[in-house]
Coordinates of C-alpha atoms and ligand atoms in Angstrom, one line a residue:
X1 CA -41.4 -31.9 -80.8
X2 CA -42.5 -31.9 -84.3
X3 CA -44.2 -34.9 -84.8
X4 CA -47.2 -36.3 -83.8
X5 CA -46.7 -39.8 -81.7
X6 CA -48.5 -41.6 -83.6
X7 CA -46.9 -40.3 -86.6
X8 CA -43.9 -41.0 -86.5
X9 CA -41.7 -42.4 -89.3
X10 CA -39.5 -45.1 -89.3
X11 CA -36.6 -42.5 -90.1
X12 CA -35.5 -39.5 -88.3
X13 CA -36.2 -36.2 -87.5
X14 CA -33.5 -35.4 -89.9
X15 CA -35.3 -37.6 -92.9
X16 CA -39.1 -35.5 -92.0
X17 CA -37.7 -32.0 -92.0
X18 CA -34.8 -32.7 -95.1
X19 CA -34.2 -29.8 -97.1
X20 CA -37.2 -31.5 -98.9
X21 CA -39.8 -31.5 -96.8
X22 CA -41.7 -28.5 -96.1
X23 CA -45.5 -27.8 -94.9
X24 CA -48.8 -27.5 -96.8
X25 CA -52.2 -26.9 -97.0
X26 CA -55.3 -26.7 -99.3
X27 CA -56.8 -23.4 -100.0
X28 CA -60.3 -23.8 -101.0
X29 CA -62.2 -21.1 -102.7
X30 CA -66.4 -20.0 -101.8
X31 CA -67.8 -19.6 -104.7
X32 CA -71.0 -17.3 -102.3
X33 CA -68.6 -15.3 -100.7
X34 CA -65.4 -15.2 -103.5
X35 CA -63.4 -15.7 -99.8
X36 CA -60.4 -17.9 -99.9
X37 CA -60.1 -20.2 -96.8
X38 CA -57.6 -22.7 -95.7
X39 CA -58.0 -25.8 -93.8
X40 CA -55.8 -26.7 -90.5
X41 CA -55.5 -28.9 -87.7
X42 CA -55.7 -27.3 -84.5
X43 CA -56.1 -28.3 -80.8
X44 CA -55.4 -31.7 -78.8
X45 CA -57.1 -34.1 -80.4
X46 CA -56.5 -32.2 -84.0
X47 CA -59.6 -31.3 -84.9
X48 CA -60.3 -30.2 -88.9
X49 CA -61.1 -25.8 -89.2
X50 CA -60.9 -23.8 -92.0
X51 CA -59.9 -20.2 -91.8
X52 CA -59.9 -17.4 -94.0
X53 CA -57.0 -16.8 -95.7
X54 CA -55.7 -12.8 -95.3
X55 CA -52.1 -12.1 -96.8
X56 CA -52.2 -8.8 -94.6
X57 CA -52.9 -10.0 -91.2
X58 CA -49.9 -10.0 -88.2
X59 CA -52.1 -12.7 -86.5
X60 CA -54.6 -15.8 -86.5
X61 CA -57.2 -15.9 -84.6
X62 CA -60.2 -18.6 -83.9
X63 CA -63.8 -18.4 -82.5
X64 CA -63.1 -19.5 -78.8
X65 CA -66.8 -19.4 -77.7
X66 CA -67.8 -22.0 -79.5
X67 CA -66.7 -26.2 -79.4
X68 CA -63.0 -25.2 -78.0
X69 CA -62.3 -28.5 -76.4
X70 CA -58.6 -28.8 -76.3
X71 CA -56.5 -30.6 -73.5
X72 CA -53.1 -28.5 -74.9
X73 CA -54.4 -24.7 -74.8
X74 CA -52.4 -22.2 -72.7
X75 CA -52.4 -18.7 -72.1
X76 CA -49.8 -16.6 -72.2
X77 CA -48.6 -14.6 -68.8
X78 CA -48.4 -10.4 -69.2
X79 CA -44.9 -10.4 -67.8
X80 CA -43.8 -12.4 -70.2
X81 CA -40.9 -12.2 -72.6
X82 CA -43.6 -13.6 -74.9
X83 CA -46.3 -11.1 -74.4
X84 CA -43.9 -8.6 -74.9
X85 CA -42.6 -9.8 -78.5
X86 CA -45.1 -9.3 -80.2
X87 CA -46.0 -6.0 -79.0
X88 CA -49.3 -6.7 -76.8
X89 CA -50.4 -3.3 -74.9
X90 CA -52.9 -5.5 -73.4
X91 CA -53.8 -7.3 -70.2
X92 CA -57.1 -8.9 -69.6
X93 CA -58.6 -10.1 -66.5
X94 CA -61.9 -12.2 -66.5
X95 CA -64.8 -12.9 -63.9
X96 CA -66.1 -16.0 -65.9
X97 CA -65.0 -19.6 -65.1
X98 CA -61.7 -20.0 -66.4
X99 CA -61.3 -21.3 -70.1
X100 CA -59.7 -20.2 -73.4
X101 CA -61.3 -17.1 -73.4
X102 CA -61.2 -16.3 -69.8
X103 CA -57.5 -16.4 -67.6
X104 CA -56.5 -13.7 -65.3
X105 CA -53.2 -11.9 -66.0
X106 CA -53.6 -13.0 -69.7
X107 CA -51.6 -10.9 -72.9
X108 CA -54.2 -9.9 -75.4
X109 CA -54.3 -9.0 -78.7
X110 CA -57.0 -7.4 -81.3
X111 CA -58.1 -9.7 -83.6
X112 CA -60.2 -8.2 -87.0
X113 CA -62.2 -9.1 -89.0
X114 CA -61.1 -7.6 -92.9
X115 CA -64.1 -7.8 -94.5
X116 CA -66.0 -6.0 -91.8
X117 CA -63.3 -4.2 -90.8
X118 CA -64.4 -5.0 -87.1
X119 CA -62.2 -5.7 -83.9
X120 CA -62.3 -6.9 -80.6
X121 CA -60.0 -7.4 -77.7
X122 CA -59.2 -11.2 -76.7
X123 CA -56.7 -13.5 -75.0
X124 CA -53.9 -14.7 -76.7
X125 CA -53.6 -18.4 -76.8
X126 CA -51.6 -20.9 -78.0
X127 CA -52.5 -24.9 -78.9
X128 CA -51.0 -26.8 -81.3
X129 CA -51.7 -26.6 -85.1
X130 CA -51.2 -29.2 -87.5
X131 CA -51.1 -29.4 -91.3
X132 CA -49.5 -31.8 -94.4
X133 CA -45.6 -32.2 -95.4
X134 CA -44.4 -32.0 -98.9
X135 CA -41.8 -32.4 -100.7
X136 CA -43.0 -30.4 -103.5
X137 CA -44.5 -32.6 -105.7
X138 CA -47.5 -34.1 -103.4
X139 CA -48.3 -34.4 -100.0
X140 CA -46.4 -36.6 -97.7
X141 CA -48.5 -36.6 -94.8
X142 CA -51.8 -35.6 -93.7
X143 CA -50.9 -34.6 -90.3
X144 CA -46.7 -34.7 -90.2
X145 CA -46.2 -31.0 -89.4
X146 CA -46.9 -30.1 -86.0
X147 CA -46.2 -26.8 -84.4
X148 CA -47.4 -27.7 -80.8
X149 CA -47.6 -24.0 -79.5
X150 CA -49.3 -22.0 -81.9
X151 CA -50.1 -18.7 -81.3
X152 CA -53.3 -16.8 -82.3
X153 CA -55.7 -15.0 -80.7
X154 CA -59.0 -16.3 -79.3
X155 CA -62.4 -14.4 -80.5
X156 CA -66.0 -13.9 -80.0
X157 CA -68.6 -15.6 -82.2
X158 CA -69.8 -12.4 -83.3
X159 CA -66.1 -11.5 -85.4
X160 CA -67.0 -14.6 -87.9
X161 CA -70.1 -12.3 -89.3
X162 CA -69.4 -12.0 -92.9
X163 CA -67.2 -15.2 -93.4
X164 CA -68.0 -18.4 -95.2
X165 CA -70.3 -20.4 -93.8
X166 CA -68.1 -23.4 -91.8
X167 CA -65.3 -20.6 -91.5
X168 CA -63.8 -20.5 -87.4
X169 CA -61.4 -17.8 -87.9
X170 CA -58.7 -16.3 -89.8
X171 CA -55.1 -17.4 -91.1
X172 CA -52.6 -14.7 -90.9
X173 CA -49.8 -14.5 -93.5
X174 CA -48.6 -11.4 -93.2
X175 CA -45.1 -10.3 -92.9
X176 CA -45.3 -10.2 -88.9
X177 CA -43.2 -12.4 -86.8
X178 CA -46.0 -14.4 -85.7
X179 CA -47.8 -15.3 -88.8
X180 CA -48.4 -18.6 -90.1
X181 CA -45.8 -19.2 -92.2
X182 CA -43.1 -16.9 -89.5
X183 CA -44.5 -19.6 -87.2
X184 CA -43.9 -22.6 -88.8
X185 CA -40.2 -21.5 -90.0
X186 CA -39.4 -20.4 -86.4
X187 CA -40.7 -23.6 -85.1
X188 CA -39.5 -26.1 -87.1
X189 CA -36.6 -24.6 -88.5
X190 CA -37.6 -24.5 -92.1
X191 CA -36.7 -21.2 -94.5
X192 CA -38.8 -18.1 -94.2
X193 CA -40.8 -18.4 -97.6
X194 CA -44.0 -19.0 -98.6
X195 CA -45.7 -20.2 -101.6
X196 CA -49.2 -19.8 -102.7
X197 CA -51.2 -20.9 -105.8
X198 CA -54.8 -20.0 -105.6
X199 CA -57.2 -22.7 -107.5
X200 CA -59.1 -21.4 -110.6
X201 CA -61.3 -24.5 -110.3
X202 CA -64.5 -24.4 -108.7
X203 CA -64.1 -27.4 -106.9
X204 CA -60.3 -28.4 -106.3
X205 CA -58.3 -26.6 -104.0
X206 CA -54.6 -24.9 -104.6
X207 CA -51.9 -25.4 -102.2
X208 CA -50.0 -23.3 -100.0
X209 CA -46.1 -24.2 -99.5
X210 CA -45.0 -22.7 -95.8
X211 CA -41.5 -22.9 -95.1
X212 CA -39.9 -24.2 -99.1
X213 CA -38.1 -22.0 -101.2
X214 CA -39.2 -24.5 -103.7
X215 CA -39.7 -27.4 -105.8
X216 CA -42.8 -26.5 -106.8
X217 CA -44.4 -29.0 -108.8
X218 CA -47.7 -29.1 -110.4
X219 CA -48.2 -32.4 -111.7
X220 CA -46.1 -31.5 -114.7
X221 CA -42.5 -32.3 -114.8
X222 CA -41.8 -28.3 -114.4
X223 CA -40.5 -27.1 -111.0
X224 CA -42.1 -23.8 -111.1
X225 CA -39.9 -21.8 -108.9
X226 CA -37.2 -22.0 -111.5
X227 CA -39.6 -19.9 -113.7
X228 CA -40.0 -17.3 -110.5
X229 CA -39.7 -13.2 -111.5
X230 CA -38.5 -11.4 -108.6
X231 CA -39.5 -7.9 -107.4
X232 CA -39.1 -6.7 -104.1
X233 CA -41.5 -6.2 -101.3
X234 CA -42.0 -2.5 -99.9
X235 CA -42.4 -1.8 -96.6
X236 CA -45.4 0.5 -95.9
X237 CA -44.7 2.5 -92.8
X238 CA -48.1 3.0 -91.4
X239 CA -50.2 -0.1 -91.2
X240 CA -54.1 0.5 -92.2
X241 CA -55.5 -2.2 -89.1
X242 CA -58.7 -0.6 -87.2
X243 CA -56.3 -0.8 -83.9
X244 CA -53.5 0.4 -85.6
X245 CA -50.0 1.1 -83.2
X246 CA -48.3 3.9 -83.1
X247 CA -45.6 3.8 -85.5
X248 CA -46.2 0.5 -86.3
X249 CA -45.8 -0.5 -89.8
X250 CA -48.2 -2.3 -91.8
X251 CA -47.6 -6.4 -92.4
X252 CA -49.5 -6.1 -96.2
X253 CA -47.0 -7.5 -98.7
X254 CA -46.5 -4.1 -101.2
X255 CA -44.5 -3.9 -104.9
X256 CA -43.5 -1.5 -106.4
X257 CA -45.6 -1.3 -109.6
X258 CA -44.5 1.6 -111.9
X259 CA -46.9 0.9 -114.7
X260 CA -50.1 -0.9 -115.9
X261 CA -49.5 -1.8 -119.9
X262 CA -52.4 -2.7 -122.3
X263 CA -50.8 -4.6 -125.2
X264 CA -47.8 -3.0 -124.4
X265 CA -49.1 0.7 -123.8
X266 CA -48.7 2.4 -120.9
X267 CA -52.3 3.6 -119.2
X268 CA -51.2 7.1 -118.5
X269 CA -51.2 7.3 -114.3
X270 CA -50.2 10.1 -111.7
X271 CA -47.1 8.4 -110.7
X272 CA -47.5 9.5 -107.2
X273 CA -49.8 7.3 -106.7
X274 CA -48.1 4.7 -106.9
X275 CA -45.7 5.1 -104.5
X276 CA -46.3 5.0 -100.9
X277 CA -46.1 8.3 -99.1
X278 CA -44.9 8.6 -95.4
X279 CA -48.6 8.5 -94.2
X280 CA -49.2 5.2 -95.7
X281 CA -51.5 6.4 -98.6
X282 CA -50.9 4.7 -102.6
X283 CA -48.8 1.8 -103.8
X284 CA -49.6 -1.5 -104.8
X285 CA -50.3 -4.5 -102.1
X286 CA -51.5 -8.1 -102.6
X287 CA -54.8 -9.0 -101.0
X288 CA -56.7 -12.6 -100.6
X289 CA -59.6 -10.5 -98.9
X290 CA -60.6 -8.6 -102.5
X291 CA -62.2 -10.9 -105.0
X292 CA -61.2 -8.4 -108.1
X293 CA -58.1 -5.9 -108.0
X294 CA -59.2 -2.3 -107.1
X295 CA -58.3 0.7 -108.5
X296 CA -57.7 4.2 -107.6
X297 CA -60.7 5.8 -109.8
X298 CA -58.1 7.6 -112.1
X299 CA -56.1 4.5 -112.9
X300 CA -59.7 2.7 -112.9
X301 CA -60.6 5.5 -115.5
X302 CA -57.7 5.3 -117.7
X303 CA -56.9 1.8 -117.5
X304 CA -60.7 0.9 -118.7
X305 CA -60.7 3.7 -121.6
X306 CA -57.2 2.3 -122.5
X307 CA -58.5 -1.4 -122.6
X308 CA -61.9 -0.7 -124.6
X309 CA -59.9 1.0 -127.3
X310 CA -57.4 -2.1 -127.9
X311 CA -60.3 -4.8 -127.6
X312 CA -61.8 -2.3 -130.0
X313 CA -58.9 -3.5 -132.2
X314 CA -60.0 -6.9 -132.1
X315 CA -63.2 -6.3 -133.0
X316 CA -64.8 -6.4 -129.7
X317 CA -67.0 -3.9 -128.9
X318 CA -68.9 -3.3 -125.2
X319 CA -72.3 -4.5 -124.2
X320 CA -74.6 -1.2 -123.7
X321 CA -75.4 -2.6 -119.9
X322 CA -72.3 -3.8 -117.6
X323 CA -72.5 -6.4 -114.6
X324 CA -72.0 -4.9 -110.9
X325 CA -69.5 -4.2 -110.0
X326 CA -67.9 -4.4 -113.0
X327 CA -67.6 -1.0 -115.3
X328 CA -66.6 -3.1 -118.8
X329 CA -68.3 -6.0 -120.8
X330 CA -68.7 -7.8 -123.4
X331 CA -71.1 -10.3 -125.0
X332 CA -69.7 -13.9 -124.1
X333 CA -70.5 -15.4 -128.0
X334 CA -67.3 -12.3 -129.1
X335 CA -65.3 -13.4 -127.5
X336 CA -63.1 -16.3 -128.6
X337 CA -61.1 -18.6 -125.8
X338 CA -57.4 -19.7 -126.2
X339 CA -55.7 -22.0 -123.5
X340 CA -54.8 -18.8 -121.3
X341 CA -58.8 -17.6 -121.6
X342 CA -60.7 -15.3 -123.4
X343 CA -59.1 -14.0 -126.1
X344 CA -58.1 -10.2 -125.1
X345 CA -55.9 -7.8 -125.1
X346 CA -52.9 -9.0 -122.2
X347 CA -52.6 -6.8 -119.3
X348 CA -48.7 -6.3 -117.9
X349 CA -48.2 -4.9 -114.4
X350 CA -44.8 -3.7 -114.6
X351 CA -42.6 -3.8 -111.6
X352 CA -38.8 -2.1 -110.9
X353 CA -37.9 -2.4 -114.5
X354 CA -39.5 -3.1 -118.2
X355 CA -38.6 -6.0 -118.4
X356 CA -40.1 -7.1 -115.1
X357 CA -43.6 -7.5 -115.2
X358 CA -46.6 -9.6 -114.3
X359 CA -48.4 -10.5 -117.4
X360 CA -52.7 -11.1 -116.7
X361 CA -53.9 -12.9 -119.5
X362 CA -57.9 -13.3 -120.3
X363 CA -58.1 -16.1 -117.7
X364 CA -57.2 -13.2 -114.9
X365 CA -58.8 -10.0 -116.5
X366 CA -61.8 -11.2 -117.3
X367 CA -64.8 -12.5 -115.4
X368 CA -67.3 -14.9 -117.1
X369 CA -70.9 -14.1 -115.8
X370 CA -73.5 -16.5 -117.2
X371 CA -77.0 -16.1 -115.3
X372 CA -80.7 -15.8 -117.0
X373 CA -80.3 -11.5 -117.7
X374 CA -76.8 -11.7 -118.6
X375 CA -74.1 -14.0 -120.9
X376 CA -71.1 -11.7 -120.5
X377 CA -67.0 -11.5 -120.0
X378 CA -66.5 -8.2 -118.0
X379 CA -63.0 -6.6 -116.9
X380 CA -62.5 -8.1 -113.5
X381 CA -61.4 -5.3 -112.0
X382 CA -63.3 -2.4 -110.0
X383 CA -63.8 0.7 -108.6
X384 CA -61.8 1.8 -105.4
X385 CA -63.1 5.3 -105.4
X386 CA -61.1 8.6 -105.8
X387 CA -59.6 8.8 -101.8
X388 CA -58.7 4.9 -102.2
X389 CA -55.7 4.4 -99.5
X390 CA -54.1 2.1 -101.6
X391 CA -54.1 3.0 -105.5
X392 CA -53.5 -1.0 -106.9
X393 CA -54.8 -4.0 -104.4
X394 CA -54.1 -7.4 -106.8
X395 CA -56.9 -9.2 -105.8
X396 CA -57.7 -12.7 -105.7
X397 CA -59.4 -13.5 -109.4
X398 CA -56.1 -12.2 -110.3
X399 CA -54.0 -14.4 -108.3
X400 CA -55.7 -17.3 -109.3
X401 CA -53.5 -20.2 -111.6
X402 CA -50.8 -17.9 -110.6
X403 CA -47.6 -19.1 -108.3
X404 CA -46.4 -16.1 -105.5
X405 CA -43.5 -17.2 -104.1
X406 CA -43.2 -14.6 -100.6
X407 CA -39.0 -14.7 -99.7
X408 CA -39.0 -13.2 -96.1
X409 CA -35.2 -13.9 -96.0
X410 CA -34.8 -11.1 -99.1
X411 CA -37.8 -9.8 -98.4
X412 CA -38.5 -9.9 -102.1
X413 CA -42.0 -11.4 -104.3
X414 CA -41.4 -14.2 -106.8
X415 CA -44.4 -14.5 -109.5
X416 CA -45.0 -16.7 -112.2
X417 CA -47.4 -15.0 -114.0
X418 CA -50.4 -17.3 -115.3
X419 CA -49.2 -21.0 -115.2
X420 CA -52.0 -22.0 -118.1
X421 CA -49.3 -21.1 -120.4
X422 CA -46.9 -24.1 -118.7
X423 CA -50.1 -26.5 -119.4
X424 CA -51.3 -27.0 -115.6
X425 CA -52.7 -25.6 -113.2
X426 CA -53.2 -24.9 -109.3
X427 CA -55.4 -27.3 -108.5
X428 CA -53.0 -29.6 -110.8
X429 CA -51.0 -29.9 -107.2
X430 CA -51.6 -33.3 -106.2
X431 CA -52.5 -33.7 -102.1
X432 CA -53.2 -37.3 -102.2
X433 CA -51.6 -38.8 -99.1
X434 CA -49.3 -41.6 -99.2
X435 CA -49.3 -41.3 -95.5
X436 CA -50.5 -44.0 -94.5
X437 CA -48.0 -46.5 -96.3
X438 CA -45.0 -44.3 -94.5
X439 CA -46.5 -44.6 -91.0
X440 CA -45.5 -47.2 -88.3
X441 CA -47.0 -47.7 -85.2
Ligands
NAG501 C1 -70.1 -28.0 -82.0 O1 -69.8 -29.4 -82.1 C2 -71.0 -30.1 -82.3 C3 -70.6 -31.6 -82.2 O2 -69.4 -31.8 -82.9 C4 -71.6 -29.8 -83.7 O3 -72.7 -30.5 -83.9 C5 -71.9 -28.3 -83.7 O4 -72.3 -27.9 -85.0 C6 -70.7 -27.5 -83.3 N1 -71.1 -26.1 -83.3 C7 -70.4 -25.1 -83.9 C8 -71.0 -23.8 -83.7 O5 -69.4 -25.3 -84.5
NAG502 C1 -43.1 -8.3 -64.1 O1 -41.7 -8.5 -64.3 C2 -40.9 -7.5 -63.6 C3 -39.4 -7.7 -64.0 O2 -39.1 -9.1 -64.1 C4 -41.2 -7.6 -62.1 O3 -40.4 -6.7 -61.4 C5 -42.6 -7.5 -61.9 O4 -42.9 -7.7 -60.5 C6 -43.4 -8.4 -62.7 N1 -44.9 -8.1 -62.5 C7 -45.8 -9.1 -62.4 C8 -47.2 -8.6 -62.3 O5 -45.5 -10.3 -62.4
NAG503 C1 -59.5 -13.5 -61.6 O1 -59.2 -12.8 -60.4 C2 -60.4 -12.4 -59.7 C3 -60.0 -11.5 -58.5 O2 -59.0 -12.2 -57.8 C4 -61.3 -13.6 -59.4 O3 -62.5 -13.1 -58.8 C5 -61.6 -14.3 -60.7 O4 -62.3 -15.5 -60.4 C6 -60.4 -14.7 -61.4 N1 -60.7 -15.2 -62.7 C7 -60.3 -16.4 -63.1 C8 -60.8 -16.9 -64.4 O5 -59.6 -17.2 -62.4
NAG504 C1 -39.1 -10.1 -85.3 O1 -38.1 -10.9 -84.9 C2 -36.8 -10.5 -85.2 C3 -35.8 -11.6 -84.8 O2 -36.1 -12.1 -83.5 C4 -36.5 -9.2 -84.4 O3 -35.3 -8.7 -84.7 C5 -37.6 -8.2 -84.8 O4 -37.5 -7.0 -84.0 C6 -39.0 -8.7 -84.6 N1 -39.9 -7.8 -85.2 C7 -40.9 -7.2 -84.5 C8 -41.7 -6.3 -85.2 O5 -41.0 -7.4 -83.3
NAG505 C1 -51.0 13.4 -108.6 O1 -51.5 12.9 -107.4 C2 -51.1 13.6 -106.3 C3 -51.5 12.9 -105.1 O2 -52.8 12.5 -105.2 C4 -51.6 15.0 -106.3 O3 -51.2 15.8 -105.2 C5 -51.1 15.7 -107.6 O4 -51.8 17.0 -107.8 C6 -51.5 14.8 -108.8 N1 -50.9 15.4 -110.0 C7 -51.6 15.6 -111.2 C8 -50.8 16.1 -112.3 O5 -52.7 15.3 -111.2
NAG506 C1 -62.3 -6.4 -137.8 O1 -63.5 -6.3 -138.6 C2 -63.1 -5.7 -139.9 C3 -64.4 -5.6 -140.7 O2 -65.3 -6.7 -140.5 C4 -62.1 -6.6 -140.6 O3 -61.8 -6.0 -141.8 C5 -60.9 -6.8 -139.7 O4 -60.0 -7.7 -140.3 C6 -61.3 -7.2 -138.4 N1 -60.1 -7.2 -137.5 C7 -59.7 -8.2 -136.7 C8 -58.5 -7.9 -135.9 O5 -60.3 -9.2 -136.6
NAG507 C1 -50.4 -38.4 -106.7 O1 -49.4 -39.0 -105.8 C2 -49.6 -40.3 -105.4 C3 -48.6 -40.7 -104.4 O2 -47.3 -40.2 -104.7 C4 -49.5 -41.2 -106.7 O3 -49.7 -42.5 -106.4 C5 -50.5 -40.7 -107.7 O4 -50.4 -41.4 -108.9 C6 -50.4 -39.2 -108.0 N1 -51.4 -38.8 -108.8 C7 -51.2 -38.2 -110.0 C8 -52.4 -37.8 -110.7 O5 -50.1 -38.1 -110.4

C-alpha cells in the first residue's frame, strides 16, 4: 500500500507514482549545532520527528524510550530471511514488558551516533514512515508517500547526546540497501537516486528528492539536473563505523578527487593520499556530519599557503588573529561581495579529468563571522590533523546552495556546483502544499 487512506486521490496508483512523482523532504539546518536534520513522519498515527541527516550511515535509527506510541511497529524475527539481509549478527532477548525496545527472538542492529562516535546494540524495528510527493517543481502532498514498513533501528535516549535539541534520531542515506532513499525506491518502485540541496538560508529549509533522477526545479524555470557534472562514486573497502564488520565495506559516498586548484593552480599534494588504500585510509567522501571540509594537515598546509598568496593578488591581506577553528582570515570591510559571495579567489575540486571539477566560489569557501571581538570572512575549511583517515571530507558549508544528485543505478555523483550563479537558490524549492485541493475523502 502506498497511500495513506485518507489520502487518497481521485486518480490511480499509476497517476501518484508517474514517472513524475517522487518523494521529499525539508532539510533544516541548526544554526547551535551546524547539524543538518530532516523532518519525517513516522509511526501509526504519523507523528512529525526530525532526524539528523548522515550521508554515511547504512541505517536509521530513533529514540524508542521515549513517547513511542505506535499501533503499526513490529519486530523482526532472527530466523528470518529479513534479519539475515542486512547482515544482523545479532539476537536480543529482553526481561522487560514487551514494547519496541523489548521482544524476545528479535534481529538487532548497532545504531551510532557520528558525532560522538558512540554505539549501542538495539532491536530492529519497522513502522511506517511518511514524507511529501513532488514532481519536481513543489510539493504535492504533505503526507502522499508512505512506506508502511520502514526499517530502522530502535535506541536508547542516551545516543541523542550531542544532537540538536528536538532531534529523535538519525536518517541514514548511505549507500546500504536499507537506507532511506534504498527504502523508498525498493518500496515504492521509484529509481535509485537521490537528490540533495542543503539551504544556505538561516531560516528556510532545502529539499531532499528520494527516488527522481530529476526535474529539479528551483523556482526558476531551470531544471537543474540538466546542468548535473558526473563523477563516479568509489567504493571504500573497509567501512570506518565503531562496530565495523569484517570485510564489510564502508556506505560513505567517496570521489575520486585528483586535485584541489586555486584560481586554476594546483595546491601541490602527495597523491597518495588521495586515493584510498586497501585498509581504507585517504580519498575524498561527502559528509552532512562536518560543518567545514577537513583536510589532511599537508593539503590543509598547502592549500592555505596557496590561497593567501592569490587573495594576496587581490589585495587582501590576513587579519593577524584567526577565528577557531579556522587557520585563515580576513577583515570583513576587504572584502567585496558579488552574487556568488565574497569576492575571492575560486576554489576547483577536480575530479577524473580537468575538465571535471567542482567549482567553490566565496559563498562556499568562506565563513562570515560577525560577533563583538571579531568582523571577519575566514577560509571555511579546517584542520583534520596529520593521521586524518580520510585526506578530503566535503563538508556541509560546502554543500550548501549546491545540488548533489547520488545515481545508485550507475553508482556515479551528479553536482552542480554553486547554483547562485543560475540566480536561485535551495531554499528557492517551493514546499507549499496544494494537497489539500487534490484530496478527496
Ligand atoms: C512526550 O510527549 C509529550 C506529549 O506529547 C511531550 O509533552 C513530551 O515533551 C514528549 N517527551 C519527549 C522526550 O519527547
Ligand atoms: C531457523 O531456521 C532454520 C531453517 O529454516 C531452522 O532449522 C531453525 O530451527 C530455525 N530456528 C529458529 C530458532 O527458529
Ligand atoms: C522472553 O523470554 C523470557 C524467558 O522465556 C521471559 O521470561 C520474558 O518475559 C520474555 N520477554 C518478553 C518481552 O516477552
Ligand atoms: C543489496 O541488495 C542487492 C539486491 O537485492 C543484493 O544483490 C546485494 O547483495 C545486497 N547488498 C548487501 C550488502 O547485502
Ligand atoms: C606520500 O604519502 C604516503 C602515504 O602517507 C607516504 O607513504 C609517502 O612517503 C608520501 N610521499 C612523499 C613524497 O611525501
Ligand atoms: C592592489 O593595490 C595596488 C596598490 O594600491 C594597486 O596598484 C593594484 O592595482 C591593486 N590590485 C588589485 C588587483 O586590486
Ligand atoms: C508554490 O506552489 C504553489 C502551488 O503550486 C503555487 O500556488 C505558488 O504560487 C508557488 N509559489 C511560488 C513562490 O512560486
Amino acid at each position: 500500500m502506498f497511500l495513506l487512506p485518507f489520502l487518497v486521490l481521485t486518480f490511480s496508483l499509476v497517476f501518484v507514482l508517474s514517472h513524475q512523482t517522487a518523494l521529499l523532504a525539508p532539510i533544516t539546518k541548526d544554526h547551535t549545532t551546524h547539524q543538518y536534520t530532516i523532518q519525517a513522519h513516522l509511526k501509526t498515527p504519523l507523528q512529525p520527528t526530525k532526524l539528523l541527516l548522515h550521508l554515511g550511515a547504512s541505517f536509521s535509527w530513533l529514540d524508542c524510550y521515549q513517547n513511542y506510541t505506535s499501533s503499526t511497529f513490529s519486530h523482526v524475527p532472527c530466523n528470518s530471511s529479513l534479519c539475515s539481509s542486512f547482515h544482523s549478527l545479532a539476537c536480543s532477548n529482553c526481561y522487560s514488558p514487551q514494547g519496541p525496545a523489548c521482544a524476545n527472538d528479535t534481529c538487532a542492529l548497532f545504531p551510532e551516533n557520528p558525532l560522538t562516535r558512540k554505539a549501542t546494540l538495539a532491536n530492529a524495528l519497522l513502522d511506517s514512515l511518511a514524507l511529501p510527493t513532488t514532481d519536481g517543481s513543489t510539493q504535492l502532498s504533505q503526507l502522499g508517500g508512505l512506506v508502511p514498513d520502514f526499517l530502522f533501528s530502535c535506541s536508547q535516549t542516551s545516543l541523542l547526546q550531542g544532537l540538536a535539541k528536538g532531534v529523535a534520531g538519525l536518517a541514514a542515506l548511505g549507500r546500504s540497501n536499507f537506507s532511506l532513499p534504498a527504502q523508498v525506491s525498493r518500496s515504492l518502485s521509484l529509481p535509485r537516486y537521490f537528490a540533495l540541496c542543503l539551504s544556505g538560508s538561516r531560516s528556510e529549509p532545502g529539499p531532499v528528492f528520494l527516488g527522481s533522477s530529476g526535474p529539479y526545479f528551483f523556482n526558476s524555470k531551470i531544471d537543474l539536473s540538466k546542468s548535473l557534472i558526473y563523477t563516479p562514486l568509489i567504493l571504500n573497502p573497509v567501512g570506518s563505523t565503531v562496530i565495523t564488520y569484517y570485510l564489510q565495506p564502508s556506505d560513505e559516498y567517496f570521489i575520486g578527487l585528483t586535485s584541489i586548484k586555486v584560481n586554476g593552480k594546483a595546491v601541490p599534494i602527495n597523491a597518495s593520499l588521495l586515493t584510498v588504500d586497501e585498509n581504507g585510509f585517504g580519498g575524498t567522501k561527502i559528509s552532512t556530519v562536518d560543518p567545514y571540509t577537513v583536510l589532511e594537515t599537508s593539503i590543509y598546509k598547502a592549500f592555505n599557503d596557496l590561497f593567501v598568496k592569490e587573495a594576496l593578488g587581490l589585495n587582501l591581506t590576513v587579519t593577524a588573529n584567526t577565528v577557531e577553528p579556522f587557520g585563515v582570515c580576513y577583515a570583513g570591510k576587504d572584502i567585496m561581495s558579488t552574487r556568488v559571495g565574497p569576492a575571492v579567489p575560486t576554489v576547483d575540486l577536480v575530479m577524473q579529468g580537468d575538465d571535471v571539477f567542482w567549482r567553490v566560489f566565496g559563498s562556499n569557501s568562506m565563513v562570515r563571522i560577525e560577533r563583538s571581538d571579531a568582523d571577519v570572512w575566514c577560509l571555511g575549511f579546517v584542520d583534520g590533523g596529520p593521521h586524518a583517515r580520510t585526506s578530503v571530507v566535503i563538508g556541509g558549508h560546502q554543500l550548501e546552495d549546491n545540488l548533489l544528485q547520488f545515481d545508485l543505478e550507475s553508482e556515479r555523483l551528479g553536482f552542480s556546483s554553486s547554483i547562485l550563479v543560475k540566480g536561485t537558490t535551495c531554499a528557492n524549492f517551493n514546499f507549499t502544499s496544494t494537497s489539500s485541493k487534490r484530496i478527496v475523502k
